[in-house]
Amino acid sequence: ELSIPKLNLHSIKVQVSSNDFEENLGHLPGTALPGERGNVFVTGHSSLPTLGVKNPSAYFVNLPNIKKGEDIIITALGQRFTYEVESIKTVSPKDVSVISPPDQRGRYLTLMTCVPPGFNTKRLIVLAKLK
């Protein structure tokens, strides 16, 4: 489960090793698990362009409001992992370099969503490091 206290997101389910994030957040298959060395890569919707109808699973609608230094908490198998936001950037959907960790020693978490909400022209990338 993923929580971002500053964005009022609490205990959102993450579908592990799944590209399906229609109802939950999705953990990209092949990326690290919480606490492991590497990059835990989680994707979620900011919205779906359905005639202005709010998507109840658009958990990342407020992700553009996150700030450097804020905490992202992941709870997995009874353990709690706190990551601190290091950087926020916008990239092209074709930029797959964001899936890799910035270095081979650290334990990272990357959150990705489409921006601006309702469009899929760019991707917001939030990189955090395990505290």
mmCIF file of C-alpha atoms in Angstrom:
data_model
loop_
_atom_site.group_PDB
_atom_site.id
_atom_site.type_symbol
_atom_site.label_atom_id
_atom_site.label_comp_id
_atom_site.label_asym_id
_atom_site.label_seq_id
_atom_site.Cartn_x
_atom_site.Cartn_y
_atom_site.Cartn_z
ATOM 1 C CA GLU A 1 0.000 0.000 0.000
ATOM 2 C CA LEU A 2 1.163 3.505 -0.779
ATOM 3 C CA SER A 3 0.554 6.674 1.241
ATOM 4 C CA ILE A 4 1.531 10.286 0.599
ATOM 5 C CA PRO A 5 0.464 12.166 3.758
ATOM 6 C CA LYS A 6 1.002 15.686 2.285
ATOM 7 C CA LEU A 7 -1.370 14.842 -0.601
ATOM 8 C CA ASN A 8 -3.901 13.190 1.715
ATOM 9 C CA LEU A 9 -3.413 9.795 0.038
ATOM 10 C CA HIS A 10 -3.636 6.930 2.494
ATOM 11 C CA SER A 11 -3.219 3.160 2.031
ATOM 12 C CA ILE A 12 -3.815 2.971 -1.725
ATOM 13 C CA LYS A 13 -3.490 -0.596 -2.999
ATOM 14 C CA VAL A 14 -0.633 -1.306 -5.411
ATOM 15 C CA GLN A 15 -1.050 -4.203 -7.838
ATOM 16 C CA VAL A 16 2.392 -5.871 -7.679
ATOM 17 C CA SER A 17 4.121 -6.845 -10.936
ATOM 18 C CA SER A 18 1.223 -5.628 -13.020
ATOM 19 C CA ASN A 19 0.704 -3.169 -15.847
ATOM 20 C CA ASP A 20 -2.965 -2.996 -14.828
ATOM 21 C CA PHE A 21 -3.600 0.197 -12.905
ATOM 22 C CA GLU A 22 -7.246 0.771 -13.807
ATOM 23 C CA GLU A 23 -8.504 0.313 -10.245
ATOM 24 C CA ASN A 24 -5.304 0.464 -8.193
ATOM 25 C CA LEU A 25 -1.773 1.670 -8.629
ATOM 26 C CA GLY A 26 0.479 -0.604 -10.680
ATOM 27 C CA HIS A 27 3.992 -1.832 -9.829
ATOM 28 C CA LEU A 28 5.966 -2.308 -13.059
ATOM 29 C CA PRO A 29 6.988 -5.966 -13.496
ATOM 30 C CA GLY A 30 10.714 -6.530 -13.157
ATOM 31 C CA THR A 31 11.406 -3.463 -11.014
ATOM 32 C CA ALA A 32 12.557 -3.621 -7.385
ATOM 33 C CA LEU A 33 10.272 -4.425 -4.482
ATOM 34 C CA PRO A 34 10.043 -2.045 -1.487
ATOM 35 C CA GLY A 35 13.294 -1.884 0.469
ATOM 36 C CA GLU A 36 15.308 -3.620 -2.257
ATOM 37 C CA ARG A 37 18.264 -2.052 -4.047
ATOM 38 C CA GLY A 38 17.093 -0.578 -7.340
ATOM 39 C CA ASN A 39 13.952 1.291 -8.321
ATOM 40 C CA VAL A 40 10.386 0.462 -7.226
ATOM 41 C CA PHE A 41 8.373 1.822 -10.188
ATOM 42 C CA VAL A 42 4.687 2.636 -9.547
ATOM 43 C CA THR A 43 2.214 4.046 -12.071
ATOM 44 C CA GLY A 44 -1.219 5.543 -11.506
ATOM 45 C CA HIS A 45 -3.869 7.571 -13.292
ATOM 46 C CA SER A 46 -4.212 11.312 -12.840
ATOM 47 C CA SER A 47 -7.603 11.120 -14.582
ATOM 48 C CA LEU A 48 -9.346 9.523 -17.492
ATOM 49 C CA PRO A 49 -10.728 11.772 -20.230
ATOM 50 C CA THR A 50 -14.334 10.645 -19.840
ATOM 51 C CA LEU A 51 -16.332 13.801 -20.450
ATOM 52 C CA GLY A 52 -15.143 15.407 -17.244
ATOM 53 C CA VAL A 53 -16.307 12.525 -15.041
ATOM 54 C CA LYS A 54 -13.942 12.151 -12.122
ATOM 55 C CA ASN A 55 -12.222 8.775 -12.116
ATOM 56 C CA PRO A 56 -12.374 7.299 -8.588
ATOM 57 C CA SER A 57 -9.093 5.485 -9.236
ATOM 58 C CA ALA A 58 -7.296 8.664 -10.360
ATOM 59 C CA TYR A 59 -5.148 8.495 -7.242
ATOM 60 C CA PHE A 60 -2.359 10.606 -8.711
ATOM 61 C CA VAL A 61 -4.539 13.585 -9.695
ATOM 62 C CA ASN A 62 -2.714 15.735 -7.102
ATOM 63 C CA LEU A 63 0.751 14.250 -7.672
ATOM 64 C CA PRO A 64 1.904 17.440 -9.473
ATOM 65 C CA ASN A 65 1.553 19.188 -6.066
ATOM 66 C CA ILE A 66 4.199 17.029 -4.378
ATOM 67 C CA LYS A 67 7.369 18.797 -3.260
ATOM 68 C CA LYS A 68 10.998 17.841 -2.790
ATOM 69 C CA GLY A 69 11.648 16.564 0.736
ATOM 70 C CA GLU A 70 8.138 15.176 1.288
ATOM 71 C CA ASP A 71 7.585 11.555 2.333
ATOM 72 C CA ILE A 72 6.074 8.678 0.402
ATOM 73 C CA ILE A 73 5.323 5.630 2.540
ATOM 74 C CA ILE A 74 4.991 2.084 1.276
ATOM 75 C CA THR A 75 3.716 -0.701 3.487
ATOM 76 C CA ALA A 76 4.431 -4.225 2.246
ATOM 77 C CA LEU A 77 4.226 -7.541 4.081
ATOM 78 C CA GLY A 78 3.919 -5.785 7.422
ATOM 79 C CA GLN A 79 6.967 -3.574 6.873
ATOM 80 C CA ARG A 80 6.930 0.187 6.435
ATOM 81 C CA PHE A 81 9.340 1.925 4.035
ATOM 82 C CA THR A 82 9.638 5.713 3.973
ATOM 83 C CA TYR A 83 11.037 7.344 0.856
ATOM 84 C CA GLU A 84 11.906 11.047 0.570
ATOM 85 C CA VAL A 85 11.191 12.914 -2.676
ATOM 86 C CA GLU A 86 14.477 13.903 -4.357
ATOM 87 C CA SER A 87 13.334 15.202 -7.735
ATOM 88 C CA ILE A 88 10.293 15.922 -9.864
ATOM 89 C CA LYS A 89 10.415 16.198 -13.643
ATOM 90 C CA THR A 90 8.298 15.877 -16.766
ATOM 91 C CA VAL A 91 9.413 13.586 -19.568
ATOM 92 C CA SER A 92 8.227 12.241 -22.909
ATOM 93 C CA PRO A 93 6.226 8.985 -22.782
ATOM 94 C CA LYS A 94 9.074 7.464 -24.840
ATOM 95 C CA ASP A 95 11.690 8.202 -22.133
ATOM 96 C CA VAL A 96 12.156 4.769 -20.563
ATOM 97 C CA SER A 97 15.386 5.794 -18.799
ATOM 98 C CA VAL A 98 13.264 6.791 -15.779
ATOM 99 C CA ILE A 99 12.592 3.110 -15.049
ATOM 100 C CA SER A 100 16.255 2.526 -14.132
ATOM 101 C CA PRO A 101 17.576 3.618 -10.725
ATOM 102 C CA PRO A 102 19.880 6.683 -10.754
ATOM 103 C CA ASP A 103 22.668 4.513 -9.320
ATOM 104 C CA GLN A 104 23.240 0.822 -8.601
ATOM 105 C CA ARG A 105 23.625 1.123 -4.817
ATOM 106 C CA GLY A 106 20.576 3.093 -3.745
ATOM 107 C CA ARG A 107 17.031 2.101 -2.944
ATOM 108 C CA TYR A 108 14.619 4.274 -4.932
ATOM 109 C CA LEU A 109 10.930 4.697 -5.622
ATOM 110 C CA THR A 110 9.580 6.319 -8.779
ATOM 111 C CA LEU A 111 5.960 7.394 -9.183
ATOM 112 C CA MET A 112 4.666 8.111 -12.689
ATOM 113 C CA THR A 113 1.441 9.609 -13.998
ATOM 114 C CA CYS A 114 0.229 11.437 -17.104
ATOM 115 C CA VAL A 115 0.268 15.234 -17.194
ATOM 116 C CA PRO A 116 -1.637 17.398 -17.638
ATOM 117 C CA PRO A 117 -4.547 15.386 -16.147
ATOM 118 C CA GLY A 118 -6.791 14.048 -18.891
ATOM 119 C CA PHE A 119 -3.998 13.962 -21.482
ATOM 120 C CA ASN A 120 -1.216 11.467 -22.072
ATOM 121 C CA THR A 121 1.262 13.739 -23.838
ATOM 122 C CA LYS A 122 3.800 13.929 -20.978
ATOM 123 C CA ARG A 123 4.725 11.915 -17.906
ATOM 124 C CA LEU A 124 5.322 13.331 -14.442
ATOM 125 C CA ILE A 125 8.183 11.477 -12.737
ATOM 126 C CA VAL A 126 8.633 11.712 -8.958
ATOM 127 C CA LEU A 127 11.880 10.134 -7.752
ATOM 128 C CA ALA A 128 12.298 9.351 -4.044
ATOM 129 C CA LYS A 129 15.049 7.634 -2.062
ATOM 130 C CA LEU A 130 14.660 5.301 0.915
ATOM 131 C CA LYS A 131 15.406 7.148 4.177
#
